[in-house]
PDB file of C-alpha atoms in Angstrom:
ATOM      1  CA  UNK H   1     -15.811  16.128  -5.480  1.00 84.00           C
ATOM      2  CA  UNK H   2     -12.147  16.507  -5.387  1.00 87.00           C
ATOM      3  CA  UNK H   3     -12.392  17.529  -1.669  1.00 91.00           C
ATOM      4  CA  UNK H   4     -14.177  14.194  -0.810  1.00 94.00           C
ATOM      5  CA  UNK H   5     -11.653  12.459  -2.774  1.00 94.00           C
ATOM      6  CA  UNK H   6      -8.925  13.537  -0.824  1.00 95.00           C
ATOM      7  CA  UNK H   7     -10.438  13.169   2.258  1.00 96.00           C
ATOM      8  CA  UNK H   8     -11.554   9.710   1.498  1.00 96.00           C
ATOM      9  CA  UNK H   9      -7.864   8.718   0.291  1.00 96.00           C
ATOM     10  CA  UNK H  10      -6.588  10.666   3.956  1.00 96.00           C
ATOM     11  CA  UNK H  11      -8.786   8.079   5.833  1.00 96.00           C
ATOM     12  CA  UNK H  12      -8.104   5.014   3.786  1.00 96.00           C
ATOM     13  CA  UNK H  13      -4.341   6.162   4.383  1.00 95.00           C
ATOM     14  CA  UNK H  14      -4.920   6.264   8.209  1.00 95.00           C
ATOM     15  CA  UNK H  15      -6.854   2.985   8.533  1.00 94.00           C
ATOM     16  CA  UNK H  16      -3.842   1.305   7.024  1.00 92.00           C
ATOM     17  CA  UNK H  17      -2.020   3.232  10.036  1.00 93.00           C
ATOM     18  CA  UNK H  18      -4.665   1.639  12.494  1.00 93.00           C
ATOM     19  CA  UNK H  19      -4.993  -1.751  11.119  1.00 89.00           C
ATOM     20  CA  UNK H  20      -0.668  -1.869  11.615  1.00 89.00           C
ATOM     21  CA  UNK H  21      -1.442  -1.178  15.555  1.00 92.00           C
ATOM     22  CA  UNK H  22      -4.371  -3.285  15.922  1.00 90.00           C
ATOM     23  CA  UNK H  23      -1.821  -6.170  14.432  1.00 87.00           C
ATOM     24  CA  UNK H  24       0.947  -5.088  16.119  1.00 87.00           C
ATOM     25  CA  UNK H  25      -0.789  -4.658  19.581  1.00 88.00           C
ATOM     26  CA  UNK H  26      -2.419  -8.674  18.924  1.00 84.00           C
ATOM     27  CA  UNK H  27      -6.437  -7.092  19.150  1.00 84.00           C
ATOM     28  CA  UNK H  28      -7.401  -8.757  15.645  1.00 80.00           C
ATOM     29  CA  UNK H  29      -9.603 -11.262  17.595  1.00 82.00           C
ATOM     30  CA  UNK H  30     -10.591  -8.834  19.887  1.00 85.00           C
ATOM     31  CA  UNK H  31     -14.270  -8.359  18.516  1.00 84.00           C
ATOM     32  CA  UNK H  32     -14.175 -12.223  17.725  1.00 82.00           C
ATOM     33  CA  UNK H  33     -18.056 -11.350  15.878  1.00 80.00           C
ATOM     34  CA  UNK H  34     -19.042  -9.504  13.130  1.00 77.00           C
ATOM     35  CA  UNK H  35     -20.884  -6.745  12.339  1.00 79.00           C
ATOM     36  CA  UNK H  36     -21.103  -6.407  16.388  1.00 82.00           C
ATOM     37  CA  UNK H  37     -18.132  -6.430  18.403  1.00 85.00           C
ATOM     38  CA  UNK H  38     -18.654  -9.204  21.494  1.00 83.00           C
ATOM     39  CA  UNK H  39     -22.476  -8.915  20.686  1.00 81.00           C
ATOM     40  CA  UNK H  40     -22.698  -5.053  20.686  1.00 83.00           C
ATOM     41  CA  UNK H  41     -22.353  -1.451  18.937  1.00 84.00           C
ATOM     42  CA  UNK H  42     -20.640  -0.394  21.521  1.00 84.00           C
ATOM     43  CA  UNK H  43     -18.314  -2.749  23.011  1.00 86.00           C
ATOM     44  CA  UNK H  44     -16.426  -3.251  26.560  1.00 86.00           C
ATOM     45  CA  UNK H  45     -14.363  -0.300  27.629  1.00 88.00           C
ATOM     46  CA  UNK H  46     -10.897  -2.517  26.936  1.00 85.00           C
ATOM     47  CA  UNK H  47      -7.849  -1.186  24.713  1.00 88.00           C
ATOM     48  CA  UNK H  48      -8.013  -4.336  22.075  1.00 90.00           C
ATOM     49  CA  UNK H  49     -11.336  -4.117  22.050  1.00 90.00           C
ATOM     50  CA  UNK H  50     -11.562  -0.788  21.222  1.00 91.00           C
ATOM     51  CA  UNK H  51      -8.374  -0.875  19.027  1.00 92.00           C
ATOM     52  CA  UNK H  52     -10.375  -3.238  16.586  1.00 90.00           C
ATOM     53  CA  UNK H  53     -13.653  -1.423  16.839  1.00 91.00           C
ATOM     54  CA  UNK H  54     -11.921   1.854  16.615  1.00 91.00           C
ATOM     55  CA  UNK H  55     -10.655   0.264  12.916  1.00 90.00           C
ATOM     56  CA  UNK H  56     -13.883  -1.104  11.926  1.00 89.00           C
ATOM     57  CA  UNK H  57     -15.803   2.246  12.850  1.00 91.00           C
ATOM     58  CA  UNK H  58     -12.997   3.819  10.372  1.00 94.00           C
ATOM     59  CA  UNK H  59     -13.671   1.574   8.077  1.00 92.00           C
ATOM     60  CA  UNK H  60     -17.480   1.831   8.349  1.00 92.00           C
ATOM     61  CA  UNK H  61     -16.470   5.803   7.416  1.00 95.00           C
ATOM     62  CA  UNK H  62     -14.418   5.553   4.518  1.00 96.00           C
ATOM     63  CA  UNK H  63     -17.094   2.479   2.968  1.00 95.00           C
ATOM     64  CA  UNK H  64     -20.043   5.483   3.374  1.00 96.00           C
ATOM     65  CA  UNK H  65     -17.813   7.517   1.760  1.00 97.00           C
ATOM     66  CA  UNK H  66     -16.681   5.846  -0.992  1.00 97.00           C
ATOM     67  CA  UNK H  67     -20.569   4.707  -1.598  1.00 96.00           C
ATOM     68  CA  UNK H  68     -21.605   8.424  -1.396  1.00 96.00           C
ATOM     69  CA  UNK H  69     -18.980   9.686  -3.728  1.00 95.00           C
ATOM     70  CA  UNK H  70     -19.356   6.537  -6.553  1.00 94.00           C
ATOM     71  CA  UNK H  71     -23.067   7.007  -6.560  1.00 94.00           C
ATOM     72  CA  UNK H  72     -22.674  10.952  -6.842  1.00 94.00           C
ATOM     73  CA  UNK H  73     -20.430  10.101  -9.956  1.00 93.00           C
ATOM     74  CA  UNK H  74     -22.784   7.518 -11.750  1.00 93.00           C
ATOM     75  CA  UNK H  75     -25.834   9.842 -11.003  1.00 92.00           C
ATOM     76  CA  UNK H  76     -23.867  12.897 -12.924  1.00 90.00           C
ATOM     77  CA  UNK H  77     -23.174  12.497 -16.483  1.00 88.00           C
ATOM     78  CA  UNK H  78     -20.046  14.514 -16.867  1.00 87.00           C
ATOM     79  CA  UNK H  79     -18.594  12.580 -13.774  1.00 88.00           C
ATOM     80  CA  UNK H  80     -19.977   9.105 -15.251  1.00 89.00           C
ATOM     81  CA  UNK H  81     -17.665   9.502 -18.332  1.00 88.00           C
ATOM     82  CA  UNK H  82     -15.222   9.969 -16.780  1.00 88.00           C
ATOM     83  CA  UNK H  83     -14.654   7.851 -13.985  1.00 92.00           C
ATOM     84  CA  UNK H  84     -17.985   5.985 -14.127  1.00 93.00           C
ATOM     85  CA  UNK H  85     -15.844   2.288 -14.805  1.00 94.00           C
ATOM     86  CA  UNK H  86     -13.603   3.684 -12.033  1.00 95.00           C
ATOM     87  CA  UNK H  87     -16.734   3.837  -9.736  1.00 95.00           C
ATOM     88  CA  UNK H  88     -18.117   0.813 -10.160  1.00 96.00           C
ATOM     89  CA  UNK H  89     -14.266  -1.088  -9.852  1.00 97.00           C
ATOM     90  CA  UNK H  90     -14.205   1.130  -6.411  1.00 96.00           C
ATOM     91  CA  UNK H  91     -17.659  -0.233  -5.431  1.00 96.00           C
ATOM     92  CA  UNK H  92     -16.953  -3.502  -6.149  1.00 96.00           C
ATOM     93  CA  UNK H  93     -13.609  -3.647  -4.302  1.00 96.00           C
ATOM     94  CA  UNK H  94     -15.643  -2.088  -1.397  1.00 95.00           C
ATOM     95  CA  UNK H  95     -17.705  -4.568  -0.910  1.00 95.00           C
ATOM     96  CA  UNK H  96     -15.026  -7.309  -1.262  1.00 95.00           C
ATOM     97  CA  UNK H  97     -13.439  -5.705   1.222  1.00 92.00           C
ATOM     98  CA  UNK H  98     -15.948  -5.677   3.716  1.00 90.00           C
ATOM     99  CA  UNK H  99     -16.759  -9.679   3.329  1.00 92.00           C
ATOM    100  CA  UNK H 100     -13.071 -10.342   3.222  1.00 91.00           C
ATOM    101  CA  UNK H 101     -12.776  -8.719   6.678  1.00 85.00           C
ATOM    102  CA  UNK H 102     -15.464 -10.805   8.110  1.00 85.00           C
ATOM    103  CA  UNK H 103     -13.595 -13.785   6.549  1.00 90.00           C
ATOM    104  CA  UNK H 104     -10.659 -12.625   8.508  1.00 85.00           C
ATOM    105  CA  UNK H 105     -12.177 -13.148  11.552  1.00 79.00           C
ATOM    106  CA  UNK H 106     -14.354 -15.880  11.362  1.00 82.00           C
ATOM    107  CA  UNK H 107     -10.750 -17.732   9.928  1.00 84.00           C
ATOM    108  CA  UNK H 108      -8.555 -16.610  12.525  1.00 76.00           C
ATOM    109  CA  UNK H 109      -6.391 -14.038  10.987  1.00 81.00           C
ATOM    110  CA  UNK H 110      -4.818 -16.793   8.505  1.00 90.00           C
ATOM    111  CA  UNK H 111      -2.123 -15.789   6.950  1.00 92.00           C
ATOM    112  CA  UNK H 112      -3.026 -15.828   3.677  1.00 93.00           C
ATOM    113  CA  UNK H 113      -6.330 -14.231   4.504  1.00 93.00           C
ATOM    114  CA  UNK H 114      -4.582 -11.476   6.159  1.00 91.00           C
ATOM    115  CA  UNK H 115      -2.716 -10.793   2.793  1.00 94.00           C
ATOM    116  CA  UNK H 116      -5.402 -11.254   0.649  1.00 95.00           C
ATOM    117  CA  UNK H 117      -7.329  -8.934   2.341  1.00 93.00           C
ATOM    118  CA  UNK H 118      -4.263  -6.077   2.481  1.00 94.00           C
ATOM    119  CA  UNK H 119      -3.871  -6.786  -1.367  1.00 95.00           C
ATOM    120  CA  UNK H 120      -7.342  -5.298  -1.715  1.00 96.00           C
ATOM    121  CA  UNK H 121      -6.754  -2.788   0.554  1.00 95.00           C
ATOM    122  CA  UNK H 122      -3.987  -1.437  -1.797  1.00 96.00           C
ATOM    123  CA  UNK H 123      -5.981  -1.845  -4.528  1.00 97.00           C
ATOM    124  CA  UNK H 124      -9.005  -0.008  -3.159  1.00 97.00           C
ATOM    125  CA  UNK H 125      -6.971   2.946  -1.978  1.00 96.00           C
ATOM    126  CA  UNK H 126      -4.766   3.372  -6.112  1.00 96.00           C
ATOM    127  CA  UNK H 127      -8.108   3.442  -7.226  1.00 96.00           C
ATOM    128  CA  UNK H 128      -9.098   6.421  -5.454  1.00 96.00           C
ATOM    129  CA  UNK H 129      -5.756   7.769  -5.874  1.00 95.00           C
ATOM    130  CA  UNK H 130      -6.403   7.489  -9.820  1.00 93.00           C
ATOM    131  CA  UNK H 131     -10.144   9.220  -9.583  1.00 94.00           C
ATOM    132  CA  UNK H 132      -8.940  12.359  -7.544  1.00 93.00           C
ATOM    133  CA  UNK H 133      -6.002  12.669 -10.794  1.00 90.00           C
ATOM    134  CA  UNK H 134      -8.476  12.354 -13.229  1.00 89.00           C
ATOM    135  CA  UNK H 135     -10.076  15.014 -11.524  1.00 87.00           C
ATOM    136  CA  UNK H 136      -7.277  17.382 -11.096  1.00 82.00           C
ATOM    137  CA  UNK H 137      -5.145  16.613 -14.309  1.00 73.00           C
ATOM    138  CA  UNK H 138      -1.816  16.230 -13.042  1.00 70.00           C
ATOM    139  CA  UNK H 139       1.264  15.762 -15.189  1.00 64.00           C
ATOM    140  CA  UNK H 140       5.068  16.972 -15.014  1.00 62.00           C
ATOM    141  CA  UNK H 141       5.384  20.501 -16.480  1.00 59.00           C
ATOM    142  CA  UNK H 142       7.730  20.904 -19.406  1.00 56.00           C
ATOM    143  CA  UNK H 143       8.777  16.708 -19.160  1.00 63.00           C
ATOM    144  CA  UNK H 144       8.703  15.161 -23.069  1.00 60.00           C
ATOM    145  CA  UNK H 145      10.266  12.341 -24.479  1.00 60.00           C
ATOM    146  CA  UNK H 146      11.688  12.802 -27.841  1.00 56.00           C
ATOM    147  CA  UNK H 147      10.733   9.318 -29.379  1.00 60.00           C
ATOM    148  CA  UNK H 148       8.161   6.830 -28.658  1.00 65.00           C
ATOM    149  CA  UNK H 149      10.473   4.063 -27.517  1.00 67.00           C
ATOM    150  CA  UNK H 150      12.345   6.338 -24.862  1.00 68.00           C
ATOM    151  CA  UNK H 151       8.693   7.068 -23.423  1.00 73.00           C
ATOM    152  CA  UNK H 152       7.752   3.940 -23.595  1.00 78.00           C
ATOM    153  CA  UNK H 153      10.882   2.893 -21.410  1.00 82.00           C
ATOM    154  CA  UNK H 154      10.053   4.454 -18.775  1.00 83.00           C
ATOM    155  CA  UNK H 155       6.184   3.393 -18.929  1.00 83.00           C
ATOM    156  CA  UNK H 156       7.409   0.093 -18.187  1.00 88.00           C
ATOM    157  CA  UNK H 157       9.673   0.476 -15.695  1.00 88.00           C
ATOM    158  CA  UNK H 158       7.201   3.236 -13.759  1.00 90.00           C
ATOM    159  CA  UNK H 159       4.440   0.649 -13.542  1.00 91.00           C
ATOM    160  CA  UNK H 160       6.428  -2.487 -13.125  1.00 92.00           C
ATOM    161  CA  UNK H 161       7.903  -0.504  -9.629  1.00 90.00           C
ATOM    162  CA  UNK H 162       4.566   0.251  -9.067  1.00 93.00           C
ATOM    163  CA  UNK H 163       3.362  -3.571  -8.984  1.00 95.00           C
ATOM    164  CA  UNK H 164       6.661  -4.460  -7.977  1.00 96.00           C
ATOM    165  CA  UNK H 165       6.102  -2.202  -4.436  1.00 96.00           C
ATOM    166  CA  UNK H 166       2.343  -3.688  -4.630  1.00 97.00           C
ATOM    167  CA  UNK H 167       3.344  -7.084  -4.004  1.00 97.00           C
ATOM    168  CA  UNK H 168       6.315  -5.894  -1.430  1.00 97.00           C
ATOM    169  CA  UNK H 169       3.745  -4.606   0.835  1.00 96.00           C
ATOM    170  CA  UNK H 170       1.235  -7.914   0.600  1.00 96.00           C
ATOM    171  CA  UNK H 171       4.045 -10.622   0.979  1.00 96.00           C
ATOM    172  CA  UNK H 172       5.213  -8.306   4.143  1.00 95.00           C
ATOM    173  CA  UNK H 173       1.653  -8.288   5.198  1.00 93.00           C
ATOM    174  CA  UNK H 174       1.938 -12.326   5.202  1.00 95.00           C
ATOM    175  CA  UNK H 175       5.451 -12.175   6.882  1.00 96.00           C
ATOM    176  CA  UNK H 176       3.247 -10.026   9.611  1.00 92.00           C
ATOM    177  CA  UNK H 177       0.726 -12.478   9.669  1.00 91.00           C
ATOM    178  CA  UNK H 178       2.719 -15.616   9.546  1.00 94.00           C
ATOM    179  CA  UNK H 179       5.022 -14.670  12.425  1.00 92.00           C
ATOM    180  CA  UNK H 180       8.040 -14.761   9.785  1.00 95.00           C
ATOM    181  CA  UNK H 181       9.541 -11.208  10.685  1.00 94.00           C
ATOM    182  CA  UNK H 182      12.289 -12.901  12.897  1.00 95.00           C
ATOM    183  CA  UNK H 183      12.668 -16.237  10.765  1.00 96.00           C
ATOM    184  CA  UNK H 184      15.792 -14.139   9.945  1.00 96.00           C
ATOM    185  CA  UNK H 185      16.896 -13.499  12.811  1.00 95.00           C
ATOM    186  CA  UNK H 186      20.492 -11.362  11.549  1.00 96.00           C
ATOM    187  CA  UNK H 187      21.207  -9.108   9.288  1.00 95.00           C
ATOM    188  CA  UNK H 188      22.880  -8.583   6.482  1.00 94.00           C
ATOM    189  CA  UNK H 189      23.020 -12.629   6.971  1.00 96.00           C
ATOM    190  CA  UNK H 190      19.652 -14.938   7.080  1.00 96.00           C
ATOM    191  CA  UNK H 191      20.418 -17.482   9.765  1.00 95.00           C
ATOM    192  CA  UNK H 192      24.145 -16.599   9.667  1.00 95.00           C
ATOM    193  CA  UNK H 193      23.939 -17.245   4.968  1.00 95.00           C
ATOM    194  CA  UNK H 194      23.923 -14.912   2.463  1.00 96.00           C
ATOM    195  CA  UNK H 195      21.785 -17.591   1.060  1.00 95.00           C
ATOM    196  CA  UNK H 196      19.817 -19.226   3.792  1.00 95.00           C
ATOM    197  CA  UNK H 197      18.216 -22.975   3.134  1.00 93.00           C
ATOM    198  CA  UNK H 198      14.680 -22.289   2.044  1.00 93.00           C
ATOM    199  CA  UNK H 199      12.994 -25.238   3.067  1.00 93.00           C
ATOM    200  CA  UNK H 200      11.262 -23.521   5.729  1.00 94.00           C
ATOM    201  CA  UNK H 201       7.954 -21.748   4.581  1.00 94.00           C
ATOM    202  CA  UNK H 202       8.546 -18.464   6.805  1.00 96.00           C
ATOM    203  CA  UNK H 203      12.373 -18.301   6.410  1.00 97.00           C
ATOM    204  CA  UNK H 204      11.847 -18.201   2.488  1.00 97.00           C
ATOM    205  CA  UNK H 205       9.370 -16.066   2.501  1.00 97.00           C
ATOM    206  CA  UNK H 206      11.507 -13.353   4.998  1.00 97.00           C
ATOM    207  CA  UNK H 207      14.341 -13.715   2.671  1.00 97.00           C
ATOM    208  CA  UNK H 208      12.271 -13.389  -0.792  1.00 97.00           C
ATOM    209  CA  UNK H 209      11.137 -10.121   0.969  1.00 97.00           C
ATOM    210  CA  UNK H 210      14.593  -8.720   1.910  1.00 97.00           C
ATOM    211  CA  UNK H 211      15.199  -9.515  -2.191  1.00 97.00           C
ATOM    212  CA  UNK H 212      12.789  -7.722  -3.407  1.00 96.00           C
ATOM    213  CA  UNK H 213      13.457  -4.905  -1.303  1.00 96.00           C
ATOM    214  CA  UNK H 214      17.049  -4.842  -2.585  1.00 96.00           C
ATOM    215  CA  UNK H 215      16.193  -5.278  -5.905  1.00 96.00           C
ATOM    216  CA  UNK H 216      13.545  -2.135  -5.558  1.00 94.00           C
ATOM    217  CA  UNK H 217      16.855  -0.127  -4.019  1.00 95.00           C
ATOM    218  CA  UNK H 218      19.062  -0.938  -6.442  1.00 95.00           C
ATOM    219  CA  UNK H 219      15.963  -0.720  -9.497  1.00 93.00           C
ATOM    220  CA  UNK H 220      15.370   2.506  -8.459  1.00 93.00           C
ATOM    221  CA  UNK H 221      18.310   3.826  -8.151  1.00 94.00           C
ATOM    222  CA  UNK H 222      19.635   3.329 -11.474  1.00 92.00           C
ATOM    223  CA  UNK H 223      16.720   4.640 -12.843  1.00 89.00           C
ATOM    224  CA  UNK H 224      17.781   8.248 -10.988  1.00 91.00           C
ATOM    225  CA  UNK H 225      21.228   7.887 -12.423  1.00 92.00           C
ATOM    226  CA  UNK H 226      19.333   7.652 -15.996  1.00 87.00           C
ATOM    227  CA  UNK H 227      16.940  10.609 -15.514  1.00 85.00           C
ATOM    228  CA  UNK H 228      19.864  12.656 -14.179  1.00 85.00           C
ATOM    229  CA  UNK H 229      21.849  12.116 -17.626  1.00 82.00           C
ATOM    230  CA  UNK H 230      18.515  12.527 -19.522  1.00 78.00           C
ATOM    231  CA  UNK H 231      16.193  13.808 -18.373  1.00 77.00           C
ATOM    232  CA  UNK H 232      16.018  17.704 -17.571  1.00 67.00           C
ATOM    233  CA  UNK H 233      12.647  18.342 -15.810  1.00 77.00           C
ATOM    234  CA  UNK H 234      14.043  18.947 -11.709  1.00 82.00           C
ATOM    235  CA  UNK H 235      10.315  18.019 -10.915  1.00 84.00           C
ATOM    236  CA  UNK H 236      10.525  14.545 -11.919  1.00 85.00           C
ATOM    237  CA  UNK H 237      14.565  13.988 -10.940  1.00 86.00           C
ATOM    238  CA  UNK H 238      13.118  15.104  -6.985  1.00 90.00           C
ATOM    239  CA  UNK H 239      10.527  12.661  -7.541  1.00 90.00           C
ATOM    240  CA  UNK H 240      12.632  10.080  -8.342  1.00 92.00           C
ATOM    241  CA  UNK H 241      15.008  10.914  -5.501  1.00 94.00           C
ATOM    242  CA  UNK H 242      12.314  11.052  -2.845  1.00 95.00           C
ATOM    243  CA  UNK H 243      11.224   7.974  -3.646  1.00 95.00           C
ATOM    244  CA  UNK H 244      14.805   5.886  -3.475  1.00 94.00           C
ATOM    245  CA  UNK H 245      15.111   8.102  -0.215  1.00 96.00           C
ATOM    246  CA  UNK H 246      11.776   6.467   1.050  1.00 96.00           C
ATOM    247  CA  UNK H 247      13.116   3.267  -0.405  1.00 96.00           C
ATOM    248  CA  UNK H 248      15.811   3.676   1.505  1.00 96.00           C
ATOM    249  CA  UNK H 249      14.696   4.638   4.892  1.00 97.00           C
ATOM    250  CA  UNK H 250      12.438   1.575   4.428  1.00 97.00           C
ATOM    251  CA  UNK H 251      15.196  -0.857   4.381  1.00 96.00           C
ATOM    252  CA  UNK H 252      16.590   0.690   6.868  1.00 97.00           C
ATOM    253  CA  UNK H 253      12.929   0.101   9.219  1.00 97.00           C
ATOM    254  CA  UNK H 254      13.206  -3.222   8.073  1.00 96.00           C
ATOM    255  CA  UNK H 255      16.962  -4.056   9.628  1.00 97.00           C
ATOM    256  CA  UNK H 256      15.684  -1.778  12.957  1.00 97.00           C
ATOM    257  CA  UNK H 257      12.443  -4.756  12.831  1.00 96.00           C
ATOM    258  CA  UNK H 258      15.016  -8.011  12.386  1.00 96.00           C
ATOM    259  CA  UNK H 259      17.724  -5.851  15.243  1.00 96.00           C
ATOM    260  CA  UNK H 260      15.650  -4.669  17.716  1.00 96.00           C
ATOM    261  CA  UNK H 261      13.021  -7.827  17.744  1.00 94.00           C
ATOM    262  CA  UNK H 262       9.811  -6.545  16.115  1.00 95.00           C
ATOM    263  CA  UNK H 263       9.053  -2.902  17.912  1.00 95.00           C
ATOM    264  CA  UNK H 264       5.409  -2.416  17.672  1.00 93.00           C
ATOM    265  CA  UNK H 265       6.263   1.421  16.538  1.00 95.00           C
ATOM    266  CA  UNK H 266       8.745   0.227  14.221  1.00 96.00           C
ATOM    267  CA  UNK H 267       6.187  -2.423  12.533  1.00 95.00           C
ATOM    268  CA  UNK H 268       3.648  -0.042  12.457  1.00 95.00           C
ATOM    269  CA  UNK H 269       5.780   2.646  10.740  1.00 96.00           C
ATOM    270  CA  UNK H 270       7.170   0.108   8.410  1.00 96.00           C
ATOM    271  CA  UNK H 271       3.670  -0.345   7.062  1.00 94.00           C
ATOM    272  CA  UNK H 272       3.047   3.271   6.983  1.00 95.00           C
ATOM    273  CA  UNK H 273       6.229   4.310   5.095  1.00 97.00           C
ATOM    274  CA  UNK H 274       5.385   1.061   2.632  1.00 96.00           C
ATOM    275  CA  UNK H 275       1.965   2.602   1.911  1.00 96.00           C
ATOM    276  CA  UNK H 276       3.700   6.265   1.457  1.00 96.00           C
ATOM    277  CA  UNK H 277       6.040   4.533  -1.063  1.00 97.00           C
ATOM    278  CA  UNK H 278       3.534   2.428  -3.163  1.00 96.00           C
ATOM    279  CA  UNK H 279       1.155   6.178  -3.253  1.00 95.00           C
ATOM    280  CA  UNK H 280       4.098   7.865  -4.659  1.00 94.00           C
ATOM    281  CA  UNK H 281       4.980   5.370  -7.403  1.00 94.00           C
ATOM    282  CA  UNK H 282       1.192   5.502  -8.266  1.00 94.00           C
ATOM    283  CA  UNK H 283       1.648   9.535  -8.488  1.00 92.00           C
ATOM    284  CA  UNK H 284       4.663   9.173 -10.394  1.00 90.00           C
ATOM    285  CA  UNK H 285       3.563   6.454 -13.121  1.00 89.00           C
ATOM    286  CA  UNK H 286       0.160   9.007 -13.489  1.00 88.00           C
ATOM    287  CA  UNK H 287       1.941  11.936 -14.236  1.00 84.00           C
ATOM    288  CA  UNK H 288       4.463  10.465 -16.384  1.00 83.00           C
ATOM    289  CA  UNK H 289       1.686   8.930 -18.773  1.00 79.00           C
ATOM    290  CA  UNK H 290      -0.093  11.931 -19.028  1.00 72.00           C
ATOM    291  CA  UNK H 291       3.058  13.970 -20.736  1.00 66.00           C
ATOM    292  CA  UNK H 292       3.201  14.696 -24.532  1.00 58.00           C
ATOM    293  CA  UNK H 293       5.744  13.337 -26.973  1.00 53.00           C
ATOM    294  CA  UNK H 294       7.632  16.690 -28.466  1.00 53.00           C
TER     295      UNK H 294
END
């Protein structure tokens, strides 16, 4: 079960990869019907064309997938105890996913659609995350807290990076889908400000994501400082550091985006690296809840 797990969070990871080129390449119209693409299975020979096919046919993989591996766990009792509300979340989400794509489409890529149906996405792919830990009982070796309070510290700030990253990655997916990725033109500056006039939908929203990004940095960061003076377990300390590394190189894909004028590679890995950081912050938060209090 743990096998299909994996492999079923590996393909959820590289359909987020394909969905970023299918946007970034303009072929989310390019099957403009659904569940057949321009009235077929098999559509026209053409690269958007096949670029959107190619993601719904991944799709279509990880949803029989998922479906085999949630009804495996409801039909087995041990399994069904312990991830059978899991499941049935997973399920659910599954098939919210699949009408929110067709949404998508029929809508025209809006904007908020687009974000919506990322959000769910994310959401879709944690939960697997969590099932293939509750499987494999993860945790940091030799990491304790010595009081309640001090453990519960970090609980808080582990999961509110967590969400923090989740809602990073949708509002990007809107600035994506919403054309705002050069409302801010310059950098560090929006529109030559360090504090831009937000009357404009897409220039707010470009500069509320730059914030949050900073804020993540500098969150982060601190936090490291902390668990260096603290904390003794190396395992979680490298943790910590990857992740304000990947934080890092993120902002730095970001400025490359606003600089070089929205590089398909570059918009495509900035999605990528975003789902790499939100996965570790779920990995993180996991094992850190599942230590003891000495």
């Amino acid at each position: 079960m743990k096998k299909f797990l994996a492999l079923d969070v590996f393909l959820t990871f590289v359909l987020f990869i394909w969905g970023a080129i299918v946007r970034t390449q303009g072929a989310g119209l390019a099957c403009p019907d659904w569940p057949l693409c321009h009235g077929r299975l098999i559509p026209p020979f053409e690269l958007p064309i096949l670029l959107e096919w190619g993601h719904r046919l991944i799709a279509s993989c990880v949803g029989f997938l998922t479906i085999g591996i949630c009804v495996t766990i409801l039909k087995n009792k041990e399994y069904r105890a312990r991830l059978g509300r899991l499941s049935v979340t997973t399920l659910f989400l599954l098939v919210l996913q699949v009408v929110l794509g067709a949404i998508v489409v029929k809508f025209l890529l809006q904007p908020w659609l687009v974000a919506l149906h990322l959000g769910v996405a994310l959401l879709f792919l944690i939960l697997l995350m969590t099932m293939f830990f509750e499987l494999s009982g993860i945790g940091y070796d030799g990491l304790a807290w010595q009081t309640r309070a001090g453990f519960s510290r970090w609980q808080f700030s582990l999961a509110a990076w967590r969400d923090l990253v989740f809602i990073q990655i949708v509002l990007g997916g809107y600035v994506g889908a919403s054309h705002a990725g050069l409302a801010c033109p310059d950098f560090p500056t929006c529109l030559g400000e360090w504090i831009p006039p937000l009357s404009s939908e897409l220039v707010a929203i470009h500069f509320f994501h730059r914030l949050i990004a900073y804020l993540l940095f500098v969150w982060i960061g601190i936090s490291y400082i902390v668990a260096k003076k603290t904390i003794s377990t190396p395992q979680f300390q490298n943790a910590l550091a990857a992740l304000l590394g990947m934080v890092l190189f993120q902002i730095l894909l970001g400025v490359t985006n606003v600089l070089a004028g929205l590089p398909s590679v570059v918009r495509v890995a900035h999605l990528g690296v975003a789902t790499m950081i939100l996965a570790m912050a779920v990995v993180i938060h996991y094992k850190v809840r599942h230590v003891r209090l000495s």
